[in-house]
PDB file of C-alpha atoms and ligand atoms in Angstrom:
ATOM      1  CA  UNK L  36      87.712 109.210  71.166  1.00  0.00           C
ATOM      2  CA  UNK L  37      91.381 109.042  73.120  1.00  0.00           C
ATOM      3  CA  UNK L  38      90.855 109.535  76.837  1.00  0.00           C
ATOM      4  CA  UNK L  39      90.761 113.022  78.460  1.00  0.00           C
ATOM      5  CA  UNK L  40      93.403 115.296  79.755  1.00  0.00           C
ATOM      6  CA  UNK L  41      93.535 114.811  82.946  1.00  0.00           C
ATOM      7  CA  UNK L  42      94.767 118.459  85.384  1.00  0.00           C
ATOM      8  CA  UNK L  43      96.522 117.570  88.726  1.00  0.00           C
ATOM      9  CA  UNK L  44      96.148 119.626  91.042  1.00  0.00           C
ATOM     10  CA  UNK L  45      98.841 119.380  94.114  1.00  0.00           C
ATOM     11  CA  UNK L  46      98.364 121.040  97.328  1.00  0.00           C
ATOM     12  CA  UNK L  47     101.159 121.079  99.120  1.00  0.00           C
ATOM     13  CA  UNK L  48     100.108 126.033 100.590  1.00  0.00           C
ATOM     14  CA  UNK L  49     100.830 123.951 104.477  1.00  0.00           C
ATOM     15  CA  UNK L  50     102.594 124.870 107.990  1.00  0.00           C
ATOM     16  CA  UNK L  51     103.436 121.545 108.171  1.00  0.00           C
ATOM     17  CA  UNK L  52     102.396 122.578 111.792  1.00  0.00           C
ATOM     18  CA  UNK L  53     102.404 118.868 112.926  1.00  0.00           C
ATOM     19  CA  UNK L  54     105.823 117.947 111.557  1.00  0.00           C
ATOM     20  CA  UNK L  55     107.454 120.725 114.087  1.00  0.00           C
ATOM     21  CA  UNK L  56     110.445 120.334 111.962  1.00  0.00           C
ATOM     22  CA  UNK L  57     112.807 123.797 111.024  1.00  0.00           C
ATOM     23  CA  UNK L  58     112.851 122.911 107.284  1.00  0.00           C
ATOM     24  CA  UNK L  59     108.602 122.927 105.384  1.00  0.00           C
ATOM     25  CA  UNK L  60     107.092 119.919 104.980  1.00  0.00           C
ATOM     26  CA  UNK L  61     107.346 119.808 101.327  1.00  0.00           C
ATOM     27  CA  UNK L  62     111.041 119.748 100.826  1.00  0.00           C
ATOM     28  CA  UNK L  63     112.549 117.848 104.423  1.00  0.00           C
ATOM     29  CA  UNK L  64     114.720 114.910 102.104  1.00  0.00           C
ATOM     30  CA  UNK L  65     112.831 111.233 102.016  1.00  0.00           C
ATOM     31  CA  UNK L  66     116.455 108.647 100.423  1.00  0.00           C
ATOM     32  CA  UNK L  67     117.971 112.145  99.160  1.00  0.00           C
ATOM     33  CA  UNK L  68     115.066 113.838  97.199  1.00  0.00           C
ATOM     34  CA  UNK L  69     112.641 115.792  98.384  1.00  0.00           C
ATOM     35  CA  UNK L  70     109.275 114.838  99.469  1.00  0.00           C
ATOM     36  CA  UNK L  71     107.442 117.415  97.066  1.00  0.00           C
ATOM     37  CA  UNK L  72     109.855 115.619  93.982  1.00  0.00           C
ATOM     38  CA  UNK L  73     108.530 111.928  94.966  1.00  0.00           C
ATOM     39  CA  UNK L  74     105.186 112.777  95.309  1.00  0.00           C
ATOM     40  CA  UNK L  75     105.147 115.132  91.373  1.00  0.00           C
ATOM     41  CA  UNK L  76     107.447 112.132  90.127  1.00  0.00           C
ATOM     42  CA  UNK L  77     105.016 109.274  90.275  1.00  0.00           C
ATOM     43  CA  UNK L  78     101.661 112.348  89.189  1.00  0.00           C
ATOM     44  CA  UNK L  79     103.882 112.815  85.961  1.00  0.00           C
ATOM     45  CA  UNK L  80     104.416 109.936  84.919  1.00  0.00           C
ATOM     46  CA  UNK L  81     101.023 108.244  85.344  1.00  0.00           C
ATOM     47  CA  UNK L  82      99.962 108.899  81.227  1.00  0.00           C
ATOM     48  CA  UNK L  83      96.644 109.460  81.843  1.00  0.00           C
ATOM     49  CA  UNK L  84      98.363 113.315  83.429  1.00  0.00           C
ATOM     50  CA  UNK L  85      98.227 115.886  80.269  1.00  0.00           C
ATOM     51  CA  UNK L  86      99.020 118.527  83.293  1.00  0.00           C
ATOM     52  CA  UNK L  87     100.594 119.804  87.043  1.00  0.00           C
ATOM     53  CA  UNK L  88      99.339 122.566  89.214  1.00  0.00           C
ATOM     54  CA  UNK L  89     101.718 123.065  92.000  1.00  0.00           C
ATOM     55  CA  UNK L  90      99.660 124.615  94.940  1.00  0.00           C
ATOM     56  CA  UNK L  91     102.071 126.892  97.169  1.00  0.00           C
ATOM     57  CA  UNK L  92     102.124 129.350 100.296  1.00  0.00           C
ATOM     58  CA  UNK L  93     101.487 132.363  98.476  1.00  0.00           C
ATOM     59  CA  UNK L  94     104.825 133.537  99.740  1.00  0.00           C
ATOM     60  CA  UNK L  95     106.536 130.331  98.074  1.00  0.00           C
ATOM     61  CA  UNK L  96     104.957 130.777  94.570  1.00  0.00           C
ATOM     62  CA  UNK L  97     107.356 132.722  93.268  1.00  0.00           C
ATOM     63  CA  UNK L  98     110.444 130.448  94.777  1.00  0.00           C
ATOM     64  CA  UNK L  99     108.896 127.291  93.283  1.00  0.00           C
ATOM     65  CA  UNK L 100     108.076 128.703  90.238  1.00  0.00           C
ATOM     66  CA  UNK L 101     111.727 129.033  89.092  1.00  0.00           C
ATOM     67  CA  UNK L 102     112.325 126.164  90.730  1.00  0.00           C
ATOM     68  CA  UNK L 103     109.080 123.317  89.034  1.00  0.00           C
ATOM     69  CA  UNK L 104     107.496 125.896  85.941  1.00  0.00           C
ATOM     70  CA  UNK L 105     109.506 125.885  82.410  1.00  0.00           C
ATOM     71  CA  UNK L 106     112.064 122.625  84.038  1.00  0.00           C
ATOM     72  CA  UNK L 107     112.883 120.008  81.371  1.00  0.00           C
ATOM     73  CA  UNK L 108     112.829 117.845  84.714  1.00  0.00           C
ATOM     74  CA  UNK L 109     109.053 118.510  84.664  1.00  0.00           C
ATOM     75  CA  UNK L 110     107.500 119.127  82.201  1.00  0.00           C
ATOM     76  CA  UNK L 111     104.151 118.684  83.187  1.00  0.00           C
ATOM     77  CA  UNK L 112     104.439 121.189  85.684  1.00  0.00           C
ATOM     78  CA  UNK L 113     102.707 124.258  83.889  1.00  0.00           C
ATOM     79  CA  UNK L 114     102.288 126.222  86.378  1.00  0.00           C
ATOM     80  CA  UNK L 115     102.296 127.129  90.497  1.00  0.00           C
ATOM     81  CA  UNK L 116      99.428 128.685  91.938  1.00  0.00           C
ATOM     82  CA  UNK L 117      99.075 129.751  95.810  1.00  0.00           C
ATOM     83  CA  UNK L 118      97.137 128.878  98.535  1.00  0.00           C
ATOM     84  CA  UNK L 119      94.835 129.388 101.271  1.00  0.00           C
ATOM     85  CA  UNK L 120      93.831 129.214 104.220  1.00  0.00           C
ATOM     86  CA  UNK L 121      92.231 125.845 104.416  1.00  0.00           C
ATOM     87  CA  UNK L 122      93.216 122.994 101.575  1.00  0.00           C
ATOM     88  CA  UNK L 123      90.079 123.114 100.401  1.00  0.00           C
ATOM     89  CA  UNK L 124      91.290 126.816  99.255  1.00  0.00           C
ATOM     90  CA  UNK L 125      93.835 126.162  98.225  1.00  0.00           C
ATOM     91  CA  UNK L 126      93.075 122.687  95.556  1.00  0.00           C
ATOM     92  CA  UNK L 127      89.729 125.187  94.632  1.00  0.00           C
ATOM     93  CA  UNK L 128      92.411 127.761  93.360  1.00  0.00           C
ATOM     94  CA  UNK L 129      94.327 125.257  92.060  1.00  0.00           C
ATOM     95  CA  UNK L 130      90.842 123.506  89.976  1.00  0.00           C
ATOM     96  CA  UNK L 131      90.243 127.230  89.312  1.00  0.00           C
ATOM     97  CA  UNK L 132      94.008 127.623  88.003  1.00  0.00           C
ATOM     98  CA  UNK L 133      93.337 124.448  85.778  1.00  0.00           C
ATOM     99  CA  UNK L 134      92.385 124.154  82.442  1.00  0.00           C
ATOM    100  CA  UNK L 135      90.359 120.935  82.393  1.00  0.00           C
ATOM    101  CA  UNK L 136      86.992 119.579  82.040  1.00  0.00           C
ATOM    102  CA  UNK L 137      88.923 116.688  84.581  1.00  0.00           C
ATOM    103  CA  UNK L 138      90.624 117.529  87.957  1.00  0.00           C
ATOM    104  CA  UNK L 139      92.908 115.095  89.902  1.00  0.00           C
ATOM    105  CA  UNK L 140      94.325 115.906  93.368  1.00  0.00           C
ATOM    106  CA  UNK L 141      96.455 115.160  95.564  1.00  0.00           C
ATOM    107  CA  UNK L 142      97.705 115.661  99.076  1.00  0.00           C
ATOM    108  CA  UNK L 143     101.545 116.519  98.295  1.00  0.00           C
ATOM    109  CA  UNK L 144     102.185 114.538 101.528  1.00  0.00           C
ATOM    110  CA  UNK L 145     101.150 111.521 100.280  1.00  0.00           C
ATOM    111  CA  UNK L 146     105.118 110.876  98.190  1.00  0.00           C
ATOM    112  CA  UNK L 147     103.871 106.631  97.142  1.00  0.00           C
ATOM    113  CA  UNK L 148     101.446 107.049  95.403  1.00  0.00           C
ATOM    114  CA  UNK L 149     101.738 105.202  92.413  1.00  0.00           C
ATOM    115  CA  UNK L 150     100.504 105.940  88.904  1.00  0.00           C
ATOM    116  CA  UNK L 151      98.030 102.347  88.389  1.00  0.00           C
ATOM    117  CA  UNK L 152      96.300 103.311  91.844  1.00  0.00           C
ATOM    118  CA  UNK L 153      95.905 107.085  89.330  1.00  0.00           C
ATOM    119  CA  UNK L 154      95.141 104.497  86.771  1.00  0.00           C
ATOM    120  CA  UNK L 155      92.473 103.207  88.574  1.00  0.00           C
ATOM    121  CA  UNK L 156      90.837 105.720  90.358  1.00  0.00           C
ATOM    122  CA  UNK L 157      90.977 108.527  86.808  1.00  0.00           C
ATOM    123  CA  UNK L 158      89.284 105.444  85.044  1.00  0.00           C
ATOM    124  CA  UNK L 159      86.660 104.972  87.726  1.00  0.00           C
ATOM    125  CA  UNK L 160      85.869 108.896  87.965  1.00  0.00           C
ATOM    126  CA  UNK L 161      85.244 108.640  84.317  1.00  0.00           C
ATOM    127  CA  UNK L 162      82.465 105.867  84.542  1.00  0.00           C
ATOM    128  CA  UNK L 163      80.878 107.799  88.236  1.00  0.00           C
ATOM    129  CA  UNK L 164      81.016 110.815  87.910  1.00  0.00           C
ATOM    130  CA  UNK L 165      83.542 111.168  91.239  1.00  0.00           C
ATOM    131  CA  UNK L 166      86.169 108.403  92.858  1.00  0.00           C
ATOM    132  CA  UNK L 167      88.309 108.424  95.353  1.00  0.00           C
ATOM    133  CA  UNK L 168      90.529 105.551  96.860  1.00  0.00           C
ATOM    134  CA  UNK L 169      89.706 104.685  99.408  1.00  0.00           C
ATOM    135  CA  UNK L 170      90.727 101.595 102.261  1.00  0.00           C
ATOM    136  CA  UNK L 171      88.564  99.396 103.885  1.00  0.00           C
ATOM    137  CA  UNK L 172      88.826  98.905 108.037  1.00  0.00           C
ATOM    138  CA  UNK L 173      91.199  96.662 109.348  1.00  0.00           C
ATOM    139  CA  UNK L 174      91.406  97.486 113.020  1.00  0.00           C
ATOM    140  CA  UNK L 175      88.502  97.804 115.238  1.00  0.00           C
ATOM    141  CA  UNK L 176      86.798 100.673 115.769  1.00  0.00           C
ATOM    142  CA  UNK L 177      85.316 102.730 118.659  1.00  0.00           C
ATOM    143  CA  UNK L 178      84.417 106.518 119.099  1.00  0.00           C
ATOM    144  CA  UNK L 179      86.900 108.205 121.514  1.00  0.00           C
ATOM    145  CA  UNK L 180      85.253 109.271 125.082  1.00  0.00           C
ATOM    146  CA  UNK L 181      88.491 111.418 126.290  1.00  0.00           C
ATOM    147  CA  UNK L 182      91.068 108.975 127.827  1.00  0.00           C
ATOM    148  CA  UNK L 183      88.763 106.279 127.625  1.00  0.00           C
ATOM    149  CA  UNK L 184      86.930 104.039 124.848  1.00  0.00           C
ATOM    150  CA  UNK L 185      83.278 105.023 123.680  1.00  0.00           C
ATOM    151  CA  UNK L 186      81.254 103.068 121.727  1.00  0.00           C
ATOM    152  CA  UNK L 187      82.323 100.573 119.513  1.00  0.00           C
ATOM    153  CA  UNK L 188      81.441 101.556 115.462  1.00  0.00           C
ATOM    154  CA  UNK L 189      81.229  98.930 112.632  1.00  0.00           C
ATOM    155  CA  UNK L 190      84.385  98.619 111.198  1.00  0.00           C
ATOM    156  CA  UNK L 191      82.932  96.938 108.522  1.00  0.00           C
ATOM    157  CA  UNK L 192      81.058  99.414 107.222  1.00  0.00           C
ATOM    158  CA  UNK L 193      83.858 102.119 107.174  1.00  0.00           C
ATOM    159  CA  UNK L 194      86.525 103.594 104.818  1.00  0.00           C
ATOM    160  CA  UNK L 195      89.611 105.488 105.227  1.00  0.00           C
ATOM    161  CA  UNK L 196      90.289 108.797 102.981  1.00  0.00           C
ATOM    162  CA  UNK L 197      93.372 108.413 100.573  1.00  0.00           C
ATOM    163  CA  UNK L 198      93.771 111.010  97.718  1.00  0.00           C
ATOM    164  CA  UNK L 199      93.970 110.690  93.886  1.00  0.00           C
ATOM    165  CA  UNK L 200      90.533 111.976  94.514  1.00  0.00           C
ATOM    166  CA  UNK L 201      88.964 112.242  90.303  1.00  0.00           C
ATOM    167  CA  UNK L 202      86.352 114.735  89.589  1.00  0.00           C
ATOM    168  CA  UNK L 203      85.405 117.382  86.846  1.00  0.00           C
ATOM    169  CA  UNK L 204      86.215 120.873  88.009  1.00  0.00           C
ATOM    170  CA  UNK L 205      82.436 122.549  87.605  1.00  0.00           C
ATOM    171  CA  UNK L 206      81.560 120.594  90.483  1.00  0.00           C
ATOM    172  CA  UNK L 207      84.179 121.696  92.752  1.00  0.00           C
ATOM    173  CA  UNK L 208      84.228 124.556  91.825  1.00  0.00           C
ATOM    174  CA  UNK L 209      79.743 124.884  91.887  1.00  0.00           C
ATOM    175  CA  UNK L 210      79.852 122.987  95.508  1.00  0.00           C
ATOM    176  CA  UNK L 211      82.822 125.384  96.833  1.00  0.00           C
ATOM    177  CA  UNK L 212      80.579 128.284  96.107  1.00  0.00           C
ATOM    178  CA  UNK L 213      77.161 127.518  96.986  1.00  0.00           C
ATOM    179  CA  UNK L 214      78.261 125.692 100.166  1.00  0.00           C
ATOM    180  CA  UNK L 215      81.044 128.554 101.438  1.00  0.00           C
ATOM    181  CA  UNK L 216      78.207 131.200 100.782  1.00  0.00           C
ATOM    182  CA  UNK L 217      76.136 128.383 103.281  1.00  0.00           C
ATOM    183  CA  UNK L 218      79.002 129.047 106.110  1.00  0.00           C
ATOM    184  CA  UNK L 219      79.232 125.430 105.450  1.00  0.00           C
ATOM    185  CA  UNK L 220      82.655 123.038 105.494  1.00  0.00           C
ATOM    186  CA  UNK L 221      84.600 119.910 104.111  1.00  0.00           C
ATOM    187  CA  UNK L 222      88.314 118.438 104.469  1.00  0.00           C
ATOM    188  CA  UNK L 223      88.605 116.903 101.033  1.00  0.00           C
ATOM    189  CA  UNK L 224      86.747 116.806  98.126  1.00  0.00           C
ATOM    190  CA  UNK L 225      84.800 114.053  98.121  1.00  0.00           C
ATOM    191  CA  UNK L 226      82.830 115.054 101.747  1.00  0.00           C
ATOM    192  CA  UNK L 227      83.202 118.615  98.966  1.00  0.00           C
ATOM    193  CA  UNK L 228      80.963 117.012  96.818  1.00  0.00           C
ATOM    194  CA  UNK L 229      78.776 114.835  98.092  1.00  0.00           C
ATOM    195  CA  UNK L 230      77.357 117.637 100.582  1.00  0.00           C
ATOM    196  CA  UNK L 231      76.298 118.808  97.155  1.00  0.00           C
ATOM    197  CA  UNK L 232      74.800 115.596  96.227  1.00  0.00           C
ATOM    198  CA  UNK L 233      76.950 114.424  93.695  1.00  0.00           C
ATOM    199  CA  UNK L 234      77.613 110.812  93.858  1.00  0.00           C
ATOM    200  CA  UNK L 235      81.484 109.573  94.730  1.00  0.00           C
ATOM    201  CA  UNK L 236      82.899 105.679  93.872  1.00  0.00           C
ATOM    202  CA  UNK L 237      85.978 104.495  95.852  1.00  0.00           C
ATOM    203  CA  UNK L 238      88.874 102.450  94.929  1.00  0.00           C
ATOM    204  CA  UNK L 239      91.373 100.815  96.619  1.00  0.00           C
ATOM    205  CA  UNK L 240      93.721 102.978  97.380  1.00  0.00           C
ATOM    206  CA  UNK L 241      96.733 101.664  98.636  1.00  0.00           C
ATOM    207  CA  UNK L 242      98.711 100.982 102.556  1.00  0.00           C
ATOM    208  CA  UNK L 243     101.655 102.603 101.120  1.00  0.00           C
ATOM    209  CA  UNK L 244      99.528 105.842 100.048  1.00  0.00           C
ATOM    210  CA  UNK L 245      99.986 107.325 103.604  1.00  0.00           C
ATOM    211  CA  UNK L 246      99.987 111.023 104.292  1.00  0.00           C
ATOM    212  CA  UNK L 247     103.180 112.835 106.010  1.00  0.00           C
ATOM    213  CA  UNK L 248     101.635 114.225 108.620  1.00  0.00           C
ATOM    214  CA  UNK L 249     103.188 113.806 112.529  1.00  0.00           C
ATOM    215  CA  UNK L 250     107.246 112.125 112.822  1.00  0.00           C
ATOM    216  CA  UNK L 251     106.532 108.891 113.533  1.00  0.00           C
ATOM    217  CA  UNK L 252     105.572 108.500 109.567  1.00  0.00           C
ATOM    218  CA  UNK L 253     108.041 110.515 108.285  1.00  0.00           C
ATOM    219  CA  UNK L 254     110.607 107.714 110.155  1.00  0.00           C
ATOM    220  CA  UNK L 255     107.568 105.056 108.043  1.00  0.00           C
ATOM    221  CA  UNK L 256     108.354 107.185 105.107  1.00  0.00           C
ATOM    222  CA  UNK L 257     112.534 106.039 104.923  1.00  0.00           C
ATOM    223  CA  UNK L 258     111.955 102.959 105.879  1.00  0.00           C
ATOM    224  CA  UNK L 259     109.229 102.875 102.427  1.00  0.00           C
ATOM    225  CA  UNK L 260     111.654 105.002 100.255  1.00  0.00           C
ATOM    226  CA  UNK L 261     114.697 103.378 101.163  1.00  0.00           C
ATOM    227  CA  UNK L 262     112.737  99.833  99.686  1.00  0.00           C
ATOM    228  CA  UNK L 263     111.529 101.978  97.120  1.00  0.00           C
ATOM    229  CA  UNK L 264     112.784 103.672  93.666  1.00  0.00           C
ATOM    230  CA  UNK L 265     112.533 106.429  92.205  1.00  0.00           C
ATOM    231  CA  UNK L 266     110.867 107.652  89.534  1.00  0.00           C
ATOM    232  CA  UNK L 267     114.188 109.104  87.526  1.00  0.00           C
ATOM    233  CA  UNK L 268     114.146 111.053  85.210  1.00  0.00           C
ATOM    234  CA  UNK L 269     111.432 113.836  83.448  1.00  0.00           C
ATOM    235  CA  UNK L 270     108.248 111.786  82.625  1.00  0.00           C
ATOM    236  CA  UNK L 271     106.503 111.849  78.978  1.00  0.00           C
ATOM    237  CA  UNK L 272     104.346 114.125  78.013  1.00  0.00           C
TER     238      UNK L 272
HETATM  239  O1  C5P V 593      97.089 119.646 106.473  1.00  0.00           O
HETATM  240  P1  C5P V 593      96.745 117.764 105.695  1.00  0.00           P
HETATM  241  O2  C5P V 593      97.734 117.333 106.114  1.00  0.00           O
HETATM  242  O3  C5P V 593      95.206 117.752 105.870  1.00  0.00           O
HETATM  243  O4  C5P V 593      97.780 118.501 104.567  1.00  0.00           O
HETATM  244  C1  C5P V 593      96.791 117.975 102.926  1.00  0.00           C
HETATM  245  C2  C5P V 593      96.957 118.088 101.596  1.00  0.00           C
HETATM  246  O5  C5P V 593      97.370 119.820 101.772  1.00  0.00           O
HETATM  247  C3  C5P V 593      99.251 118.476 102.408  1.00  0.00           C
HETATM  248  O6  C5P V 593      99.935 118.076 100.870  1.00  0.00           O
HETATM  249  C4  C5P V 593      99.348 120.264 102.501  1.00  0.00           C
HETATM  250  O7  C5P V 593     100.271 120.400 102.232  1.00  0.00           O
HETATM  251  C5  C5P V 593      98.163 120.798 101.619  1.00  0.00           C
HETATM  252  N1  C5P V 593      97.208 122.109 102.381  1.00  0.00           N
HETATM  253  C6  C5P V 593      97.136 122.978 101.454  1.00  0.00           C
HETATM  254  N2  C5P V 593      96.130 124.608 101.645  1.00  0.00           N
HETATM  255  C7  C5P V 593      96.375 124.489 103.384  1.00  0.00           C
HETATM  256  C8  C5P V 593      96.423 122.747 104.044  1.00  0.00           C
HETATM  257  C9  C5P V 593      97.194 121.639 103.225  1.00  0.00           C
HETATM  258  O8  C5P V 593      97.699 123.393 100.632  1.00  0.00           O
HETATM  259  N3  C5P V 593      96.229 125.718 104.205  1.00  0.00           N
END
């Protein structure tokens, strides 16, 4: 049996308020290409990804559909789903719109993901049931006590969680609906799955797979973009 089809769900429905920019974050340009196009190009070029669902702010769905769906430049982008009030709701809406057993969720705001990292995360999920990219912590780690330092934390026991995150659609849908009813909240799908009692494996992420949140992140991303190849041309399906 060949590898199973995997739908990529790309949440891009945040307001980007921490960026404080005139243009929404996903359309800010990195070395001549919108941030979102960097993310979509990298995900498109991963052979394991068979289709892509973009999750956009509800007011942008029509415009984004026109730009990305049915466009020969983006043959894997199959539809644009409307986002929700939180990232968790946006991913849930994307997962509901997908038609495959396996889903890869990846933040639109991480434009330097690589096809290698996509493959590594998918392979771990197929083996263990769910997986995420994550980075060990090398800095000294402390609790925060307002303007002062609190207790030290054991950095060897800590991980920084990135995306891609790969899981079964049914696990997310069931867990989301159950935990929502219990009034629970979560910041990413690994936290949702863990609260539902599902084990999540981790694979080494990449430092360049940074999330662009603050203006400083964007300046660093510009430096990386100037030295990175932008994958041109449509991906093969
Ligand atoms: O807010 P945060 O930095 O965690 O957002 C991570 C990703 O989730 C971004 O790509 C953002 O566009 C997306 N997001 C979303 N819907 C929301 C909030 C964030 O799709 N309501």
